[in-house]
PDB file of C-alpha atoms in Angstrom:
ATOM      1  CA  MET V  24       4.623  14.914  12.295  1.00 93.00           C
ATOM      2  CA  LEU V  25       2.191  15.090   9.386  1.00 98.00           C
ATOM      3  CA  LEU V  26       1.474  11.712   7.851  1.00 98.00           C
ATOM      4  CA  VAL V  27      -0.339  10.908   4.591  1.00 98.00           C
ATOM      5  CA  VAL V  28      -1.372   7.270   4.395  1.00 97.00           C
ATOM      6  CA  MET V  29      -1.585   6.753   0.601  1.00 96.00           C
ATOM      7  CA  GLY V  30      -2.435   4.006  -1.850  1.00 93.00           C
ATOM      8  CA  VAL V  31      -5.190   2.705  -4.038  1.00 89.00           C
ATOM      9  CA  SER V  32      -8.786   2.230  -2.865  1.00 82.00           C
ATOM     10  CA  GLY V  33      -9.065  -0.796  -0.666  1.00 81.00           C
ATOM     11  CA  SER V  34      -5.453  -0.818   0.490  1.00 87.00           C
ATOM     12  CA  GLY V  35      -6.401  -0.048   4.088  1.00 87.00           C
ATOM     13  CA  LYS V  36      -5.668   3.698   4.294  1.00 91.00           C
ATOM     14  CA  SER V  37      -8.513   4.541   6.637  1.00 90.00           C
ATOM     15  CA  THR V  38      -7.899   1.602   8.932  1.00 92.00           C
ATOM     16  CA  VAL V  39      -4.110   2.109   9.156  1.00 95.00           C
ATOM     17  CA  GLY V  40      -4.366   5.902   9.203  1.00 97.00           C
ATOM     18  CA  SER V  41      -6.817   6.061  12.092  1.00 97.00           C
ATOM     19  CA  ALA V  42      -4.804   3.525  14.059  1.00 97.00           C
ATOM     20  CA  LEU V  43      -1.561   5.507  13.450  1.00 98.00           C
ATOM     21  CA  ALA V  44      -3.285   8.695  14.574  1.00 98.00           C
ATOM     22  CA  ALA V  45      -4.550   6.997  17.732  1.00 98.00           C
ATOM     23  CA  ARG V  46      -1.070   5.627  18.565  1.00 97.00           C
ATOM     24  CA  LEU V  47       0.561   9.070  17.895  1.00 98.00           C
ATOM     25  CA  ASP V  48      -2.259  10.873  19.736  1.00 98.00           C
ATOM     26  CA  VAL V  49      -2.914  13.271  16.875  1.00 98.00           C
ATOM     27  CA  PRO V  50      -6.061  14.076  14.814  1.00 98.00           C
ATOM     28  CA  PHE V  51      -7.094  11.950  11.881  1.00 98.00           C
ATOM     29  CA  VAL V  52      -9.160  12.822   8.828  1.00 98.00           C
ATOM     30  CA  ASP V  53     -10.219  10.423   6.088  1.00 94.00           C
ATOM     31  CA  GLY V  54      -9.544  12.255   2.845  1.00 93.00           C
ATOM     32  CA  ASP V  55     -12.680  10.661   1.406  1.00 89.00           C
ATOM     33  CA  ASP V  56     -14.706  12.886   3.739  1.00 92.00           C
ATOM     34  CA  LEU V  57     -13.144  15.986   2.090  1.00 95.00           C
ATOM     35  CA  HIS V  58     -14.192  15.150  -1.473  1.00 90.00           C
ATOM     36  CA  PRO V  59     -16.668  17.559  -3.086  1.00 89.00           C
ATOM     37  CA  ALA V  60     -20.063  15.956  -3.617  1.00 88.00           C
ATOM     38  CA  ALA V  61     -19.549  16.010  -7.369  1.00 89.00           C
ATOM     39  CA  ASN V  62     -16.470  13.779  -6.985  1.00 86.00           C
ATOM     40  CA  VAL V  63     -18.318  11.282  -4.833  1.00 85.00           C
ATOM     41  CA  ASP V  64     -21.173  11.206  -7.348  1.00 87.00           C
ATOM     42  CA  ARG V  65     -18.737  10.538 -10.210  1.00 84.00           C
ATOM     43  CA  MET V  66     -16.963   7.704  -8.350  1.00 79.00           C
ATOM     44  CA  ARG V  67     -20.264   6.181  -7.178  1.00 78.00           C
ATOM     45  CA  ALA V  68     -21.286   6.163 -10.860  1.00 82.00           C
ATOM     46  CA  GLY V  69     -18.089   4.234 -11.703  1.00 80.00           C
ATOM     47  CA  GLU V  70     -16.377   7.209 -13.374  1.00 82.00           C
ATOM     48  CA  PRO V  71     -12.699   7.762 -12.602  1.00 79.00           C
ATOM     49  CA  LEU V  72     -11.775  11.256 -11.418  1.00 81.00           C
ATOM     50  CA  THR V  73      -9.662  13.548 -13.623  1.00 87.00           C
ATOM     51  CA  ASP V  74      -6.782  15.645 -12.406  1.00 88.00           C
ATOM     52  CA  GLU V  75      -9.097  18.640 -12.613  1.00 92.00           C
ATOM     53  CA  ASP V  76     -11.624  16.823 -10.388  1.00 91.00           C
ATOM     54  CA  ARG V  77      -8.926  16.048  -7.820  1.00 89.00           C
ATOM     55  CA  ARG V  78      -7.444  19.573  -7.518  1.00 94.00           C
ATOM     56  CA  PRO V  79      -9.999  21.036  -5.045  1.00 94.00           C
ATOM     57  CA  TRP V  80      -9.965  17.817  -3.075  1.00 94.00           C
ATOM     58  CA  LEU V  81      -6.147  17.748  -2.826  1.00 96.00           C
ATOM     59  CA  ASP V  82      -6.189  21.398  -1.762  1.00 97.00           C
ATOM     60  CA  ALA V  83      -8.768  20.527   0.946  1.00 97.00           C
ATOM     61  CA  VAL V  84      -6.555  17.688   2.202  1.00 98.00           C
ATOM     62  CA  GLY V  85      -3.539  19.932   2.075  1.00 98.00           C
ATOM     63  CA  ALA V  86      -5.332  22.662   3.947  1.00 98.00           C
ATOM     64  CA  TRP V  87      -6.299  20.172   6.645  1.00 98.00           C
ATOM     65  CA  LEU V  88      -2.639  19.157   6.999  1.00 98.00           C
ATOM     66  CA  ALA V  89      -1.532  22.779   7.164  1.00 98.00           C
ATOM     67  CA  ALA V  90      -4.104  23.431   9.902  1.00 98.00           C
ATOM     68  CA  HIS V  91      -2.475  20.753  12.061  1.00 98.00           C
ATOM     69  CA  PRO V  92       1.159  21.910  12.452  1.00 95.00           C
ATOM     70  CA  ASP V  93       1.490  19.929  15.684  1.00 96.00           C
ATOM     71  CA  GLY V  94       0.685  16.668  13.964  1.00 97.00           C
ATOM     72  CA  GLY V  95      -2.013  14.849  12.119  1.00 98.00           C
ATOM     73  CA  VAL V  96      -2.719  11.866   9.903  1.00 98.00           C
ATOM     74  CA  THR V  97      -4.831  11.761   6.785  1.00 98.00           C
ATOM     75  CA  ALA V  98      -5.828   8.877   4.501  1.00 97.00           C
ATOM     76  CA  CYS V  99      -5.474  10.139   0.937  1.00 95.00           C
ATOM     77  CA  SER V 100      -4.833   8.116  -2.180  1.00 91.00           C
ATOM     78  CA  ALA V 101      -2.165  10.561  -3.400  1.00 95.00           C
ATOM     79  CA  LEU V 102      -1.668   8.252  -6.361  1.00 92.00           C
ATOM     80  CA  ARG V 103       0.584  10.471  -8.500  1.00 94.00           C
ATOM     81  CA  ARG V 104       3.753  12.418  -7.705  1.00 97.00           C
ATOM     82  CA  SER V 105       2.026  15.611  -8.863  1.00 97.00           C
ATOM     83  CA  TYR V 106      -0.777  14.996  -6.294  1.00 96.00           C
ATOM     84  CA  ARG V 107       1.771  14.546  -3.531  1.00 98.00           C
ATOM     85  CA  ASP V 108       3.566  17.651  -4.680  1.00 98.00           C
ATOM     86  CA  ARG V 109       0.286  19.554  -4.446  1.00 97.00           C
ATOM     87  CA  LEU V 110      -0.146  18.310  -0.859  1.00 98.00           C
ATOM     88  CA  ARG V 111       3.399  19.371  -0.053  1.00 98.00           C
ATOM     89  CA  THR V 112       2.642  22.947  -1.232  1.00 97.00           C
ATOM     90  CA  HIS V 113       0.371  23.093   1.808  1.00 98.00           C
ATOM     91  CA  ALA V 114       2.383  20.888   4.154  1.00 98.00           C
ATOM     92  CA  PRO V 115       6.053  20.705   3.056  1.00 98.00           C
ATOM     93  CA  SER V 116       6.993  18.348   5.903  1.00 96.00           C
ATOM     94  CA  ALA V 117       4.378  15.702   5.023  1.00 97.00           C
ATOM     95  CA  TRP V 118       5.664  12.164   5.255  1.00 98.00           C
ATOM     96  CA  PHE V 119       4.016   9.501   3.098  1.00 98.00           C
ATOM     97  CA  VAL V 120       3.121   5.925   4.067  1.00 98.00           C
ATOM     98  CA  HIS V 121       2.455   4.055   0.821  1.00 96.00           C
ATOM     99  CA  LEU V 122       0.283   1.025   1.462  1.00 94.00           C
ATOM    100  CA  ASP V 123       1.128  -1.212  -1.443  1.00 92.00           C
ATOM    101  CA  GLY V 124       0.815  -4.840  -2.339  1.00 85.00           C
ATOM    102  CA  ASP V 125      -0.590  -7.534  -4.547  1.00 82.00           C
ATOM    103  CA  PRO V 126      -3.344  -5.928  -6.675  1.00 76.00           C
ATOM    104  CA  ALA V 127      -5.408  -9.154  -6.402  1.00 74.00           C
ATOM    105  CA  LEU V 128      -5.344  -8.921  -2.592  1.00 74.00           C
ATOM    106  CA  VAL V 129      -6.314  -5.256  -2.619  1.00 71.00           C
ATOM    107  CA  ALA V 130      -9.128  -5.947  -5.131  1.00 67.00           C
ATOM    108  CA  GLU V 131     -10.416  -8.822  -2.959  1.00 71.00           C
ATOM    109  CA  ARG V 132     -10.492  -6.517   0.074  1.00 67.00           C
ATOM    110  CA  GLN V 133     -12.235  -3.762  -1.833  1.00 64.00           C
ATOM    111  CA  SER V 134     -14.825  -6.183  -3.147  1.00 62.00           C
ATOM    112  CA  ALA V 135     -15.659  -7.259   0.392  1.00 56.00           C
ATOM    113  CA  ARG V 136     -16.083  -3.691   1.574  1.00 55.00           C
ATOM    114  CA  ARG V 137     -19.645  -2.513   2.022  1.00 56.00           C
ATOM    115  CA  GLY V 138     -21.122   0.955   2.234  1.00 55.00           C
ATOM    116  CA  HIS V 139     -18.315   2.866   0.435  1.00 50.00           C
ATOM    117  CA  PHE V 140     -18.931   5.026  -2.611  1.00 52.00           C
ATOM    118  CA  MET V 141     -15.848   3.723  -4.525  1.00 51.00           C
ATOM    119  CA  PRO V 142     -16.873   0.717  -6.624  1.00 52.00           C
ATOM    120  CA  ALA V 143     -14.504  -2.149  -7.214  1.00 52.00           C
ATOM    121  CA  SER V 144     -14.805  -1.413 -10.967  1.00 55.00           C
ATOM    122  CA  LEU V 145     -12.466   1.575 -10.486  1.00 59.00           C
ATOM    123  CA  GLN V 146      -9.656  -0.583  -9.058  1.00 60.00           C
ATOM    124  CA  ALA V 147      -7.920  -0.949 -12.440  1.00 67.00           C
ATOM    125  CA  SER V 148      -7.896   2.794 -13.060  1.00 69.00           C
ATOM    126  CA  GLN V 149      -6.438   3.409  -9.601  1.00 70.00           C
ATOM    127  CA  GLN V 150      -3.682   0.831 -10.206  1.00 71.00           C
ATOM    128  CA  ALA V 151      -2.945   2.400 -13.608  1.00 77.00           C
ATOM    129  CA  THR V 152      -2.705   5.898 -12.101  1.00 83.00           C
ATOM    130  CA  LEU V 153      -0.501   4.888  -9.136  1.00 88.00           C
ATOM    131  CA  GLU V 154       3.051   6.241  -9.150  1.00 93.00           C
ATOM    132  CA  PRO V 155       5.073   4.801  -6.282  1.00 92.00           C
ATOM    133  CA  LEU V 156       7.097   7.149  -4.079  1.00 96.00           C
ATOM    134  CA  ASP V 157      10.227   8.426  -5.754  1.00 97.00           C
ATOM    135  CA  PRO V 158      13.528   8.073  -3.907  1.00 96.00           C
ATOM    136  CA  ASP V 159      13.565  11.806  -3.136  1.00 97.00           C
ATOM    137  CA  GLU V 160      10.112  11.753  -1.471  1.00 98.00           C
ATOM    138  CA  ALA V 161       9.870  11.526   2.286  1.00 97.00           C
ATOM    139  CA  GLY V 162       8.141   8.304   3.198  1.00 97.00           C
ATOM    140  CA  VAL V 163       8.066   4.546   3.078  1.00 96.00           C
ATOM    141  CA  ARG V 164       6.359   1.765   1.186  1.00 95.00           C
ATOM    142  CA  VAL V 165       4.775  -1.016   3.275  1.00 95.00           C
ATOM    143  CA  ASP V 166       3.181  -4.261   2.176  1.00 92.00           C
ATOM    144  CA  VAL V 167      -0.563  -4.553   2.804  1.00 90.00           C
ATOM    145  CA  ALA V 168      -0.274  -8.289   3.233  1.00 90.00           C
ATOM    146  CA  LEU V 169       0.605  -7.610   6.885  1.00 90.00           C
ATOM    147  CA  PRO V 170      -2.331  -7.395   9.323  1.00 90.00           C
ATOM    148  CA  PRO V 171      -3.276  -3.821  10.204  1.00 90.00           C
ATOM    149  CA  ASP V 172      -1.776  -3.943  13.738  1.00 94.00           C
ATOM    150  CA  ALA V 173       1.533  -5.227  12.337  1.00 95.00           C
ATOM    151  CA  LEU V 174       1.478  -2.547   9.632  1.00 94.00           C
ATOM    152  CA  VAL V 175       0.977   0.150  12.231  1.00 96.00           C
ATOM    153  CA  GLU V 176       3.875  -1.206  14.361  1.00 96.00           C
ATOM    154  CA  HIS V 177       6.086  -1.425  11.302  1.00 96.00           C
ATOM    155  CA  VAL V 178       5.322   2.177  10.295  1.00 96.00           C
ATOM    156  CA  LEU V 179       5.860   3.497  13.812  1.00 97.00           C
ATOM    157  CA  ALA V 180       9.301   1.886  13.849  1.00 97.00           C
ATOM    158  CA  LEU V 181      10.193   3.548  10.558  1.00 95.00           C
ATOM    159  CA  LEU V 182       9.104   7.072  11.371  1.00 96.00           C
ATOM    160  CA  PRO V 183      11.888   9.634  11.348  1.00 91.00           C
ATOM    161  CA  ASP V 184      12.817  11.205  14.667  1.00 79.00           C
TER     162      ASP V 184
END
């Protein structure tokens, strides 16, 4: 199974994604680690990425998924349907775990995070860009108000056979 743990910055993608990968005994990659340096510089400067900025990054994440046909988990914002469609061009069987919840809670968590290039000032642009999973997309929405361990257990119980 190929899982994409998606959501806005600060929703817990890396924490939940790495825990899911460990439980499933498959590789994990944080999509943030696949961003070109120019993207990181833009975000660090408080500039939202454009669709053009995201294309090479989404292709890198998709290529990583495609290189792990026996299973893998990535943390990737995948905020728009078109971004998820781009990932699916590389990995058609990708299943999305949308970490969603109260924007105030997510913003609070992001503000408390240290050492990450994504500033809290970009939270509003991420929320504005977010398109929840459509009914025809493989995946599930889960509430980030749950503690990470409970989120992981909940997702594991919802995975298709």
